[in-house]
Short mmCIF file of C-alpha atoms and ligand atoms in Angstrom, two decimals:
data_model
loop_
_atom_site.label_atom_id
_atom_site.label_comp_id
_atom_site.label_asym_id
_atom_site.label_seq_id
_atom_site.Cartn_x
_atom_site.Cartn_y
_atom_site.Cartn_z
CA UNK A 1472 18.22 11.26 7.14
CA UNK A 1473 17.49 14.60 7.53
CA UNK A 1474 13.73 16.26 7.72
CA UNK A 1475 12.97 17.36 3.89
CA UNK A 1476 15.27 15.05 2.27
CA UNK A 1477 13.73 12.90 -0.49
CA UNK A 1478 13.28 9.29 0.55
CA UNK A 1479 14.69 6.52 -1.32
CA UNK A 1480 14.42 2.78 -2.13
CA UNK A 1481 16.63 1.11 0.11
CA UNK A 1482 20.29 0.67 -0.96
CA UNK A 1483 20.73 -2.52 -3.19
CA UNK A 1484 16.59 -2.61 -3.54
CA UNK A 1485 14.87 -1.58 -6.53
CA UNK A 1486 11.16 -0.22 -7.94
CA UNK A 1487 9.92 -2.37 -11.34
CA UNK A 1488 8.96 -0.02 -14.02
CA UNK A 1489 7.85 0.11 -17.32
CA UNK A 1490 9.36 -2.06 -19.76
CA UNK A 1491 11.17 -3.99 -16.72
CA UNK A 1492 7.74 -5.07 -15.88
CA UNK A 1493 7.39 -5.97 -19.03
CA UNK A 1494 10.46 -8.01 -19.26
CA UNK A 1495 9.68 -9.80 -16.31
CA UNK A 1496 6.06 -10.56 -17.66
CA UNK A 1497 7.54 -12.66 -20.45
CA UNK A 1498 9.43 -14.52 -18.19
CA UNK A 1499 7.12 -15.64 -15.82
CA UNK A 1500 5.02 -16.63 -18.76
CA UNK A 1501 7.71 -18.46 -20.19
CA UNK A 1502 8.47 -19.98 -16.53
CA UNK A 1503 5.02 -20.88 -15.94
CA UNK A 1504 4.77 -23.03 -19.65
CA UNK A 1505 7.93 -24.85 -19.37
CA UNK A 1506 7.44 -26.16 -15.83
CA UNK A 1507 3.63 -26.33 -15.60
CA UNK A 1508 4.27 -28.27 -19.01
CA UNK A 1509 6.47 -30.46 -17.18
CA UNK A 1510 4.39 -30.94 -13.70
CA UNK A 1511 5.52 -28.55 -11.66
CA UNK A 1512 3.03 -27.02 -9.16
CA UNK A 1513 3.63 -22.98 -8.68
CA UNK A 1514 3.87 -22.18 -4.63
CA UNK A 1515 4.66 -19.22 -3.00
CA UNK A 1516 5.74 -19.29 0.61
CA UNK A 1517 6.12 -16.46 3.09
CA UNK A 1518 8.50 -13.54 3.41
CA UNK A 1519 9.45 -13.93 6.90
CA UNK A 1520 10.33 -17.57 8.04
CA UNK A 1521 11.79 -18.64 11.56
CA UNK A 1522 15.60 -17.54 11.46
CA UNK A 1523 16.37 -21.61 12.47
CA UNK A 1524 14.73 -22.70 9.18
CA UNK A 1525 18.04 -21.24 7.39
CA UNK A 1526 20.42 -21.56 10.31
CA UNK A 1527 19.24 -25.49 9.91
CA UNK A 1528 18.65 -25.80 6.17
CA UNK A 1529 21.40 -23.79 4.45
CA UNK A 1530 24.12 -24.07 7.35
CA UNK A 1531 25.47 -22.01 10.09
CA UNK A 1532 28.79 -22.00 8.21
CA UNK A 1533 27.86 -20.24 4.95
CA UNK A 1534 28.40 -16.34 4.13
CA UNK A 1535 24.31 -16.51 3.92
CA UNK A 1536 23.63 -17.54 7.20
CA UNK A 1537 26.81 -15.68 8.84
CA UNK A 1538 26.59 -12.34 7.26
CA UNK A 1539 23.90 -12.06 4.58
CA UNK A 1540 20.42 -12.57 6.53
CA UNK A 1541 17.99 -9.59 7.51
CA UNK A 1542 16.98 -11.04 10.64
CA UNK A 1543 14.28 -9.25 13.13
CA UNK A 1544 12.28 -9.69 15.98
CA UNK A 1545 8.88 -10.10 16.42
CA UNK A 1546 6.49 -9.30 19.37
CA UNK A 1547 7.28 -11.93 20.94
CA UNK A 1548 11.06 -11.98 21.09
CA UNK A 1549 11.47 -14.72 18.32
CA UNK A 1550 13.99 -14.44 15.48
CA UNK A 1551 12.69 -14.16 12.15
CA UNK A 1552 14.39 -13.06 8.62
CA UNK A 1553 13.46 -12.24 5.05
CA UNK A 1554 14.02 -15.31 3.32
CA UNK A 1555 17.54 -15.60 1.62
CA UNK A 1556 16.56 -18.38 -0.74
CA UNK A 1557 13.83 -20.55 -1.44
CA UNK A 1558 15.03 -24.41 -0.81
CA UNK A 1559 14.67 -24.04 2.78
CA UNK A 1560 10.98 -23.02 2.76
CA UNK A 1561 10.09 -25.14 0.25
CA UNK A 1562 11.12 -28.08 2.25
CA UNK A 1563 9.51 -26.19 5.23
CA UNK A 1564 6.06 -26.49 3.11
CA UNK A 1565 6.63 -30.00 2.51
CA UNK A 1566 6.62 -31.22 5.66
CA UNK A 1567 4.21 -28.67 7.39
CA UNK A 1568 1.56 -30.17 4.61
CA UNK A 1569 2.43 -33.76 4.86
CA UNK A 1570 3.24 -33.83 1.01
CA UNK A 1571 5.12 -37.29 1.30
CA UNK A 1572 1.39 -38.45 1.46
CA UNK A 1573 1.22 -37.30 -2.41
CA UNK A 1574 2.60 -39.12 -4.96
CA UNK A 1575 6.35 -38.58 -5.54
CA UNK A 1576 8.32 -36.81 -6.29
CA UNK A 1577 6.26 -33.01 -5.35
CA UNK A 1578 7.72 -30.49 -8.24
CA UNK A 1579 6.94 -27.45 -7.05
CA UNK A 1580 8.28 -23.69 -8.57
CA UNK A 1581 8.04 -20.26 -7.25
CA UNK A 1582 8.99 -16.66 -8.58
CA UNK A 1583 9.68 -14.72 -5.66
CA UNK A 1584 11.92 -12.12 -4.13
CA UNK A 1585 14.92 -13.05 -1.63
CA UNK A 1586 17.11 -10.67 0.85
CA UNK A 1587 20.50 -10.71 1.25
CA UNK A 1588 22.68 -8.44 3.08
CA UNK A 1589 25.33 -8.48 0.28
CA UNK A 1590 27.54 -5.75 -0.69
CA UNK A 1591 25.43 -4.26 -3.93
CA UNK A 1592 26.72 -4.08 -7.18
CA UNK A 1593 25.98 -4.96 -10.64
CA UNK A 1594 23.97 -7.78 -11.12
CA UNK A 1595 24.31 -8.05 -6.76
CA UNK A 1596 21.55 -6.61 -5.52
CA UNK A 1597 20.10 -7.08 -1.60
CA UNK A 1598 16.34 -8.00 -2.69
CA UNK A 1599 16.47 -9.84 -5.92
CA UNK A 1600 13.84 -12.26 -7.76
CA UNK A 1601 14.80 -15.53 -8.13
CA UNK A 1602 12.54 -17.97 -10.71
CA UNK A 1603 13.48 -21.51 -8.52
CA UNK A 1604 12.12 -25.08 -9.25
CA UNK A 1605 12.41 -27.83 -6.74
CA UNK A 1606 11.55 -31.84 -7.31
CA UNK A 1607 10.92 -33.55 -3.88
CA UNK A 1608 10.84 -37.59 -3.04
CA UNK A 1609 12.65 -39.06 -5.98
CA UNK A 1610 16.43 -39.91 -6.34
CA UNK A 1611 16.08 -41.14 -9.89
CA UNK A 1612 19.28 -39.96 -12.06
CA UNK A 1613 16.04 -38.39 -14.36
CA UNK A 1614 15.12 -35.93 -11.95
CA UNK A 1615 18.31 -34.07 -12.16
CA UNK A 1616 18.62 -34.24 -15.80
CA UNK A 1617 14.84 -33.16 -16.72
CA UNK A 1618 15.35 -30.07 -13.56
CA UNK A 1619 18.60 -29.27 -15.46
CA UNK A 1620 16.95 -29.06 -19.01
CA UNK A 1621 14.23 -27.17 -17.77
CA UNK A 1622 16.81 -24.85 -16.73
CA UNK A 1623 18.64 -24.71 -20.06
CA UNK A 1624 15.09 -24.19 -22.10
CA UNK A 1625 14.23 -21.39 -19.94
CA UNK A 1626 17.70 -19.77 -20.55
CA UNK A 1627 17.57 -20.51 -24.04
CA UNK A 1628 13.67 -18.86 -24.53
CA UNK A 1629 14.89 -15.93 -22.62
CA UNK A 1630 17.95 -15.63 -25.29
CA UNK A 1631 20.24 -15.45 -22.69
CA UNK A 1632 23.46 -15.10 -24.08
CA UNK A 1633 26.56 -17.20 -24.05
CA UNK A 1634 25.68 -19.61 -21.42
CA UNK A 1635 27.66 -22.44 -19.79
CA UNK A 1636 26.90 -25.14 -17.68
CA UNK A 1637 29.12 -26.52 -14.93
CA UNK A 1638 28.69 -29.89 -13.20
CA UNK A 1639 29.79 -31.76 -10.42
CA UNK A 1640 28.86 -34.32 -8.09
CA UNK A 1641 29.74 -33.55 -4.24
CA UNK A 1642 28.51 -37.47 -3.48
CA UNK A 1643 26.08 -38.31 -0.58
CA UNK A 1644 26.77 -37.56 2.52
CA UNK A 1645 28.24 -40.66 4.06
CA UNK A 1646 30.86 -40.68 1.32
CA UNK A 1647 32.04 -37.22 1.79
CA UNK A 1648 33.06 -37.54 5.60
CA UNK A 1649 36.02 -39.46 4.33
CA UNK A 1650 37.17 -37.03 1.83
CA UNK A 1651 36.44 -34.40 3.86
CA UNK A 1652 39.19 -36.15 6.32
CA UNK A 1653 41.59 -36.24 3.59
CA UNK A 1654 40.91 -32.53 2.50
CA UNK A 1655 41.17 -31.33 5.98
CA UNK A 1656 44.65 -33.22 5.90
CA UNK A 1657 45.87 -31.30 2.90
CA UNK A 1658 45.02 -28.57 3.92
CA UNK A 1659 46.71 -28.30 7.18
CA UNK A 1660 49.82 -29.48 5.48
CA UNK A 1661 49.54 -26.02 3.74
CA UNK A 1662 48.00 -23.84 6.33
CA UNK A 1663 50.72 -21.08 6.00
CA UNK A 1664 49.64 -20.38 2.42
CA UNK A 1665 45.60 -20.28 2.94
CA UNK A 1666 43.93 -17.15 3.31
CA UNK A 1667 42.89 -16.43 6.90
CA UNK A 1668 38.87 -16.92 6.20
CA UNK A 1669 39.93 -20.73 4.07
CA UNK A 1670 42.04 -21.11 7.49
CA UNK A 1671 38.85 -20.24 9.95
CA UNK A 1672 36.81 -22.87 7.83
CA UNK A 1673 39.33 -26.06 7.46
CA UNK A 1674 37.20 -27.86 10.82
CA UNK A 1675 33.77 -26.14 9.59
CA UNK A 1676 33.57 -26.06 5.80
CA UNK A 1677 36.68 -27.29 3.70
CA UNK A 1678 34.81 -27.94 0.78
CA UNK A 1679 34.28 -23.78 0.54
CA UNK A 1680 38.12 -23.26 -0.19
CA UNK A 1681 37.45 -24.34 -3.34
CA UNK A 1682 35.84 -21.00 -3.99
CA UNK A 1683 38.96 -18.63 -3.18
CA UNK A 1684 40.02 -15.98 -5.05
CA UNK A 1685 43.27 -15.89 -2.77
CA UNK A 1686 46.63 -16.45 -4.96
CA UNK A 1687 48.13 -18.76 -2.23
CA UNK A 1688 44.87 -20.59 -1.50
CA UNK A 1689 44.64 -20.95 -5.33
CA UNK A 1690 47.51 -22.75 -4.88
CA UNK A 1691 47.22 -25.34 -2.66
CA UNK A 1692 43.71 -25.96 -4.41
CA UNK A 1693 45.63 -27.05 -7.33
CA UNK A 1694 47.24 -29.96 -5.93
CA UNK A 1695 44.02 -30.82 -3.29
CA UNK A 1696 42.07 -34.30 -3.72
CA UNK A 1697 39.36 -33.92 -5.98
CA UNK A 1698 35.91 -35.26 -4.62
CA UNK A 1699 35.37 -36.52 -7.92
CA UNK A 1700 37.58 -38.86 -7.56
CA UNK A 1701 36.50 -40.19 -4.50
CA UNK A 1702 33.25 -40.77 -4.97
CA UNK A 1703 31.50 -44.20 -3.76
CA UNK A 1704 30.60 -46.63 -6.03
CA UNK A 1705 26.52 -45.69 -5.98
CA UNK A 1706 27.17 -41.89 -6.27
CA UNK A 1707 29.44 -42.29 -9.25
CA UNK A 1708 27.10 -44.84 -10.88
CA UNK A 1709 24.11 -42.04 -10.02
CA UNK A 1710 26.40 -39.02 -11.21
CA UNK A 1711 27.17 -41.43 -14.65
CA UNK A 1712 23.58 -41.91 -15.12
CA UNK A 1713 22.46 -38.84 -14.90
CA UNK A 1714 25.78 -37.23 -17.83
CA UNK A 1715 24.13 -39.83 -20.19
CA UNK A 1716 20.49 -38.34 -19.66
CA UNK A 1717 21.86 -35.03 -20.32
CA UNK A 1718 23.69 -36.28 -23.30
CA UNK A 1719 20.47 -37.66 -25.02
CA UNK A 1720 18.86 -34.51 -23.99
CA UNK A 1721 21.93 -32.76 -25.77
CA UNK A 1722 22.39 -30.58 -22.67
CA UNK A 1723 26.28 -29.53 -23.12
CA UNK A 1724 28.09 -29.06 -19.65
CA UNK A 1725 31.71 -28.99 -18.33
CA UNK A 1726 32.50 -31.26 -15.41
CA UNK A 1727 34.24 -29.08 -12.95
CA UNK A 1728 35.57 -31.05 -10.14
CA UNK A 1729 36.15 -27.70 -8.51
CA UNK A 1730 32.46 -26.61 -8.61
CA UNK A 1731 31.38 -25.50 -4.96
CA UNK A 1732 28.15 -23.70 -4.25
CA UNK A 1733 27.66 -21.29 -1.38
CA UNK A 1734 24.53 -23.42 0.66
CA UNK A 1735 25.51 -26.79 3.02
CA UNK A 1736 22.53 -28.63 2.05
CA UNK A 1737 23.98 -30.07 -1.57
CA UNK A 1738 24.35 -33.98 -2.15
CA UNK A 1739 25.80 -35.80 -5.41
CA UNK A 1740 24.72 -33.51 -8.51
CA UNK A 1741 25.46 -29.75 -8.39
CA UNK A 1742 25.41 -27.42 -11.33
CA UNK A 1743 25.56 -23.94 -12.02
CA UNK A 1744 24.96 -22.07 -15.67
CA UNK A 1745 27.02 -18.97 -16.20
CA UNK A 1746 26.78 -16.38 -18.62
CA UNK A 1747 29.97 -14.76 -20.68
CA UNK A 1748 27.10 -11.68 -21.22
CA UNK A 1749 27.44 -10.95 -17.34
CA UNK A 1750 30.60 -9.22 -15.42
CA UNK A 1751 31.80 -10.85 -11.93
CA UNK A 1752 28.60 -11.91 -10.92
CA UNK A 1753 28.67 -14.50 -14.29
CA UNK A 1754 26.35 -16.54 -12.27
CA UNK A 1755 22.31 -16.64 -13.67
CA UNK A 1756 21.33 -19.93 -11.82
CA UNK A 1757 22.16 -23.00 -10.19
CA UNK A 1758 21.55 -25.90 -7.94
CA UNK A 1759 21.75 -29.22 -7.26
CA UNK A 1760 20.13 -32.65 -5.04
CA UNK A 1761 19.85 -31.93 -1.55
CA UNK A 1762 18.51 -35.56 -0.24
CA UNK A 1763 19.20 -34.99 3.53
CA UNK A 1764 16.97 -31.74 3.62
CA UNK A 1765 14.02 -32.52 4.16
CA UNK A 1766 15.08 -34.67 7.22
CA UNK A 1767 17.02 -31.72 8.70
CA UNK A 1768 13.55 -30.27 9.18
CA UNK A 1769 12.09 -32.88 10.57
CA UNK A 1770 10.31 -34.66 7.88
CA UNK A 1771 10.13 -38.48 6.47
CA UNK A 1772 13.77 -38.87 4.89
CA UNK A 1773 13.46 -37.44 1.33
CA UNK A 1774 15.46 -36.75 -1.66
CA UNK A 1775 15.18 -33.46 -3.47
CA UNK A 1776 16.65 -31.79 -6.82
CA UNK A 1777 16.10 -28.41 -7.52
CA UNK A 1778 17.77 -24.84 -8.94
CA UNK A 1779 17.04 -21.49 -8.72
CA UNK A 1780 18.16 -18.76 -11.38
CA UNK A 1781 18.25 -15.10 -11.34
CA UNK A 1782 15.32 -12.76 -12.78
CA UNK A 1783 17.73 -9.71 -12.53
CA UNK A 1784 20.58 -11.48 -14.60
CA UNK A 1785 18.74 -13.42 -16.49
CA UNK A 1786 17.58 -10.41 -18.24
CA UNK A 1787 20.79 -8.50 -18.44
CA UNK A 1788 22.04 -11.23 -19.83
CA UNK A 1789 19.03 -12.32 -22.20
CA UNK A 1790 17.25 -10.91 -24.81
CA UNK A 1791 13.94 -11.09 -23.58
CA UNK A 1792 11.29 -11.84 -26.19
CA UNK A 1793 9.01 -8.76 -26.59
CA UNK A 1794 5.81 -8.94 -23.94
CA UNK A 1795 2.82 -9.43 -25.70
CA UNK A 1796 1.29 -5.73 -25.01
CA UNK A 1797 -2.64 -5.44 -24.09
CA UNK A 1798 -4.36 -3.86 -27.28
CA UNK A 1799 -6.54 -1.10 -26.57
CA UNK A 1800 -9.65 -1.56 -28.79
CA UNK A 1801 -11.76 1.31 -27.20
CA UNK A 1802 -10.78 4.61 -25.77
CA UNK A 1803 -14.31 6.85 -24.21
CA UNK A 1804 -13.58 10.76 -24.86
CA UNK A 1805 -15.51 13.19 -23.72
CA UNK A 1806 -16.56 16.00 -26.32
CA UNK A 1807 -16.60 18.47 -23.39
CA UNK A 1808 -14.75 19.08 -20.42
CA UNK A 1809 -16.81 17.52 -17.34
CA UNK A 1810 -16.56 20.64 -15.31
CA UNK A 1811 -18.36 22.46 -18.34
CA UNK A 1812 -22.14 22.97 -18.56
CA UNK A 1813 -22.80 19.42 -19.46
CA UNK A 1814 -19.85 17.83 -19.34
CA UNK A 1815 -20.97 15.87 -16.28
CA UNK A 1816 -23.60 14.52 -17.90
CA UNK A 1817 -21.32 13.19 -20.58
CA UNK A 1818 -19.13 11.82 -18.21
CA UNK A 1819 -21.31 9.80 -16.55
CA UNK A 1820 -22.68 8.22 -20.02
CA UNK A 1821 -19.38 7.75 -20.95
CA UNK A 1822 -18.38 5.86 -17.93
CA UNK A 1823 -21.88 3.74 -18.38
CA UNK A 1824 -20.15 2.80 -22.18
CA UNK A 1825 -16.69 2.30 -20.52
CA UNK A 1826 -18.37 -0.51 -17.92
CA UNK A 1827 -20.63 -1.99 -20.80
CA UNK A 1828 -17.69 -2.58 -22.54
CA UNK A 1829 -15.36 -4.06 -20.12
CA UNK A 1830 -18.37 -6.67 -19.30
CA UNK A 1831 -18.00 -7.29 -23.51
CA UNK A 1832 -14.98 -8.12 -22.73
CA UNK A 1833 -13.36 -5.48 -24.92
CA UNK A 1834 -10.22 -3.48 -23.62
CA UNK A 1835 -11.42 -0.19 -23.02
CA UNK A 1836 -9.91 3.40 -21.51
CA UNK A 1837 -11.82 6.53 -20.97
CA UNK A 1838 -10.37 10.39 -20.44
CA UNK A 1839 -9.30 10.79 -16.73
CA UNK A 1840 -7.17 13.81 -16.83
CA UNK A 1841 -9.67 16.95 -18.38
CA UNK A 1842 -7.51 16.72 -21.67
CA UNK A 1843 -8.93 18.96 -24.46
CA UNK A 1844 -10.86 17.13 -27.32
CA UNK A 1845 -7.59 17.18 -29.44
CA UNK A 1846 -5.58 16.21 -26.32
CA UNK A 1847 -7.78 13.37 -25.96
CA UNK A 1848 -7.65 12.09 -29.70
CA UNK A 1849 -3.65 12.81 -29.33
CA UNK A 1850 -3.56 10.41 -25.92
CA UNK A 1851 -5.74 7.29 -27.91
CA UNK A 1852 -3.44 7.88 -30.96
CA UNK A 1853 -0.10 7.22 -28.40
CA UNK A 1854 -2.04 4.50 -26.98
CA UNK A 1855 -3.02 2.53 -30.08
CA UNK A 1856 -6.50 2.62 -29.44
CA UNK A 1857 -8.65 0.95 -32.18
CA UNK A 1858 -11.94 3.36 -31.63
CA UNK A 1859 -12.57 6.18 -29.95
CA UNK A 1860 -16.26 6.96 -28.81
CA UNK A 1861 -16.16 10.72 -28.48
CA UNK A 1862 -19.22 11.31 -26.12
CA UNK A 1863 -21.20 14.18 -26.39
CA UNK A 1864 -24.47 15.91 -24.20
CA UNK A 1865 -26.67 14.41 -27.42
CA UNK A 1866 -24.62 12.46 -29.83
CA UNK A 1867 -21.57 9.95 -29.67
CA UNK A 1868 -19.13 10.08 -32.74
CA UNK A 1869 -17.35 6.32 -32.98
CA UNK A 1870 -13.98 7.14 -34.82
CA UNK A 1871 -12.17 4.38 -36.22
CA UNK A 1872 -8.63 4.83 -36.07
CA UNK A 1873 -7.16 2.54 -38.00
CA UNK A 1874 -9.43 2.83 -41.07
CA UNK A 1875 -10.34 6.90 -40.35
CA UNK A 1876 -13.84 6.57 -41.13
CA UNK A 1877 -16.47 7.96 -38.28
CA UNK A 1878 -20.13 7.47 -37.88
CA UNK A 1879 -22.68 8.78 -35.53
CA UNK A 1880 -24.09 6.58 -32.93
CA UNK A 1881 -26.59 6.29 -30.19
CA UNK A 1882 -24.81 6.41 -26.98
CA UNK A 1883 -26.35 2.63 -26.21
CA UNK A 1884 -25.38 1.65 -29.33
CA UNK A 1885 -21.25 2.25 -29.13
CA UNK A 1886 -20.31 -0.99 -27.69
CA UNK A 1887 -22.07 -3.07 -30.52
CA UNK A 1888 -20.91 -1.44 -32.99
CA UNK A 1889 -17.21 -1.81 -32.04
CA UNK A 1890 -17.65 -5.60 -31.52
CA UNK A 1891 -19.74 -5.40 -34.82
CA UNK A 1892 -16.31 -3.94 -36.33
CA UNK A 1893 -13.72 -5.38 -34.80
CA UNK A 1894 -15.36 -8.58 -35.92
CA UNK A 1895 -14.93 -7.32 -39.73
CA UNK A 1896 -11.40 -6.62 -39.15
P1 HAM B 2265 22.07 -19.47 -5.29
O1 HAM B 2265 23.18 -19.92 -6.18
O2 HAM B 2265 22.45 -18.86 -3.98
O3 HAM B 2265 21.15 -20.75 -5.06
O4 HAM B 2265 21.15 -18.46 -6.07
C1 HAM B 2265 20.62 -18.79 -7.33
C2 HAM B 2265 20.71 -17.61 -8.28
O5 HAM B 2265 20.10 -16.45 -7.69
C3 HAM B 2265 22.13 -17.15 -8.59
O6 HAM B 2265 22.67 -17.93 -9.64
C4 HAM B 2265 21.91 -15.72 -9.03
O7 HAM B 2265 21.50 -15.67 -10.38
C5 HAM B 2265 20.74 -15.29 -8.16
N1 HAM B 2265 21.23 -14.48 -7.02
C6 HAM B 2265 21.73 -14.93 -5.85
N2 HAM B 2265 22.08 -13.89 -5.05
C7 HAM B 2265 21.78 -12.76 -5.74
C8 HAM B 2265 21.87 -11.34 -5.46
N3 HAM B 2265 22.34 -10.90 -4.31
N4 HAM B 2265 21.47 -10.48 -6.42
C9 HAM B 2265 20.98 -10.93 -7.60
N5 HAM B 2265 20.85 -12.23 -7.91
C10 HAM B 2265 21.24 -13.14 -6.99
C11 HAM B 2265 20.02 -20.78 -4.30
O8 HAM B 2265 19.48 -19.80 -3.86
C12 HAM B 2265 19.46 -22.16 -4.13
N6 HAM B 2265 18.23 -22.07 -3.32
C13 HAM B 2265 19.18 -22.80 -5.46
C14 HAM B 2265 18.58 -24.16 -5.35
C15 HAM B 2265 17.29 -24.51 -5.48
N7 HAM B 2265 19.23 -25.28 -5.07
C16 HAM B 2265 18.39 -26.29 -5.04
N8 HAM B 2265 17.21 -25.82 -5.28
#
């Protein structure tokens, strides 16, 4: 960058303004009803973890961990990088506080940002805000239906816009390693018509070739052994149990055998909600059990559930209930300008009335830019203040802007008589 050149945000990153703040206000209020309402415990976790957290937890084979990670040093020559996602640490948290002391299962949600090193577009961005929810210590078939209602209610309030959900089970991990064998197998038989990255991953990640756009990998997907199908006995009977909880809770889904998601961790019930509103990145959140987790970091084994959806795409793709906007009930003018004979004095009684009246609890502004009288009475109108105390050296005119009415006051006196008439309202 050259000397003089304006600076700006980072490619892929982004500044919150203005009704995007707004946007987002809704939806962590909405967030924080729906999951508080159903138990879930808001944490927040740090930034910066130990690189090995994700190399463990989401898998040295995934795009994430290979290519997507903004990793640093510290002073001390150890690895650490801006969190990617939010399972991970979460699990992290859980064992650092002993939390299978506490009754099970732990629900815990977060609204937080996450890096990734991706190629920004649309929708992609390399700091994002994900809204995540995570159940820890039960494997009950309920868990994963009540995380992936909560899911579809949040969606919903949001009015995010034609919205699908895709299921799967990926069975527990015992029962994979034979289908993995039998993947592997197929795949070899076809090698010549993979792509070369599907080809680099056949010992490491099979499962992931699922996920190519590649024409000839497409291919030989068609004919591969669905895991589906191959599921043992107690993961089908688990993945059964938990279709007919979603059918009570009239949840509609697809089951799509071919659904793969881009982390290692995932056990039995994976799910992802799309939206037709979005372009190629159609997908606004998903998840699924991850019961070997919390034992790849070292804690008690322990079954976990959880999703994560985007903030960004949830409201490109929504319709975002208006936020609830803060009223201003009192704007303080002053009647002269404070660098004019007495406009200092003013000032500092109207400052005394703004600080009365923010300990009454009322919402209250005062003039901070030397406007002109009319400026000022222009600046409460755009705001939507309620009164306006326009202070003077010896009296205080309390305009009512709503009913246009105005009264003179005794400076002391302005609060009380706005609470006096906003009571009457
Ligand atoms: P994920 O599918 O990688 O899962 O991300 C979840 C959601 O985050 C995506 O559906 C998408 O909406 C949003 N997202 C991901 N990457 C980006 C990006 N670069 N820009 C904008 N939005 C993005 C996880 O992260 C898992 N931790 C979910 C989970 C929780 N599984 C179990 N518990």
């Amino acid at each position: 960058m050259s000397r003089g050149e304006k600076i700006k945000a980072p490619r892929g990153m982004f500044d919150v303004l203005g009704e995007q703040a707004g946007a987002r206000a809704t939806l962590e209020t909405r967030a924080r009803a729906i999951l508080e309402g159903a138990g879930y415990e808001r944490i927040e976790t740090p930034a910066l973890e130990a690189t090995e957290l994700f190399a463990r937890g989401v898998g040295t084979s995934t795009d994430i961990v290979q290519k997507e990670m903004f990793s640093l040093q510290d002073g001390g020559g150890r690895s650490l990088t801006l969190r990617p996602e939010g399972t991970a640490p979460v699990c992290r948290a859980y064992v650092e506080h002993g939390m299978h002391k506490r009754k099970q299962p732990v629900k815990l949600w977060y609204l937080s940002s996450f890096f990734r090193h991706e190629r920004a577009q649309a929708g992609r961005y390399r700091q994002f805000w994900q809204v995540g929810a995570e159940a820890l210590g039960s494997d009950d078939p309920a868990v994963d239906a009540e995380s992936i209602a909560l899911l579809a209610t949040l969606l919903e309030e949001m009015g995010v816009r034609g919205v699908r959900l895709r299921l799967s089970s990926l069975g527990s991990s015992e029962s994979r390693g034979e289908y993995r064998e039998r993947l592997q197998a197929h795949l070899r038989a076809h090698e010549a018509s993979l792509s070369e990255e599907v080809r680099g991953r056949i010992a490491l990640n099979p499962l992931r070739a699922f996920d190519s756009d590649h024409e000839g990998t497409k291919w030989v997907m068609e004919s591969a052994p669905r895991l589906l199908d191959h599921l043992s006995r107690e993961d089908a009977e688990h993945f059964a149990q938990v279709r007919d909880l979603l059918d009570v809770a009239q949840v509609a889904y697809v089951l799509d055998p071919t659904l793969v998601r881009g982390l290692d961790y995932y056990t039995r019930t994976v799910f992802e909600f799309t939206s037709d509103a979005l372009g190629a990145q159609s997908g606004v959140g998903g998840g699924g059990r991850y019961d070997g987790l919390v034992e790849t970091l070292k804690g008690p084994p322990t079954p976990g559930m959880g999703w994560a959806a985007g903030v960004e795409r949830i409201l490109l793709a929504g319709d975002p209930p208006p936020a609830a906007t803060s009223p201003v009930e009192l704007f303080v003018a002053l009647a002269e300008e404070p660098r004019e004979e007495h406009g200092a004095v003013s000032r500092l009684a109207a400052f005394e009335i703004l600080a009365e009246a923010r300990s009454a609890g009322l919402m209250a502004q005062m003039e901070l830019a030397g406007r002109s009288l009319k400026g000022q009475l222009g600046y409460a109108n755009a705001l939507g203040a309620r009164y306006v105390a326009i202070v003077g050296r010896d009296e205080t005119v309390l305009k009512d802007m709503q009913g246009g009415s105005q009264e003179q006051v005794a400076t002391d006196t302005v609060v009380h008589a706005v609470l006096r008439g906003l009571r009457t309202l």
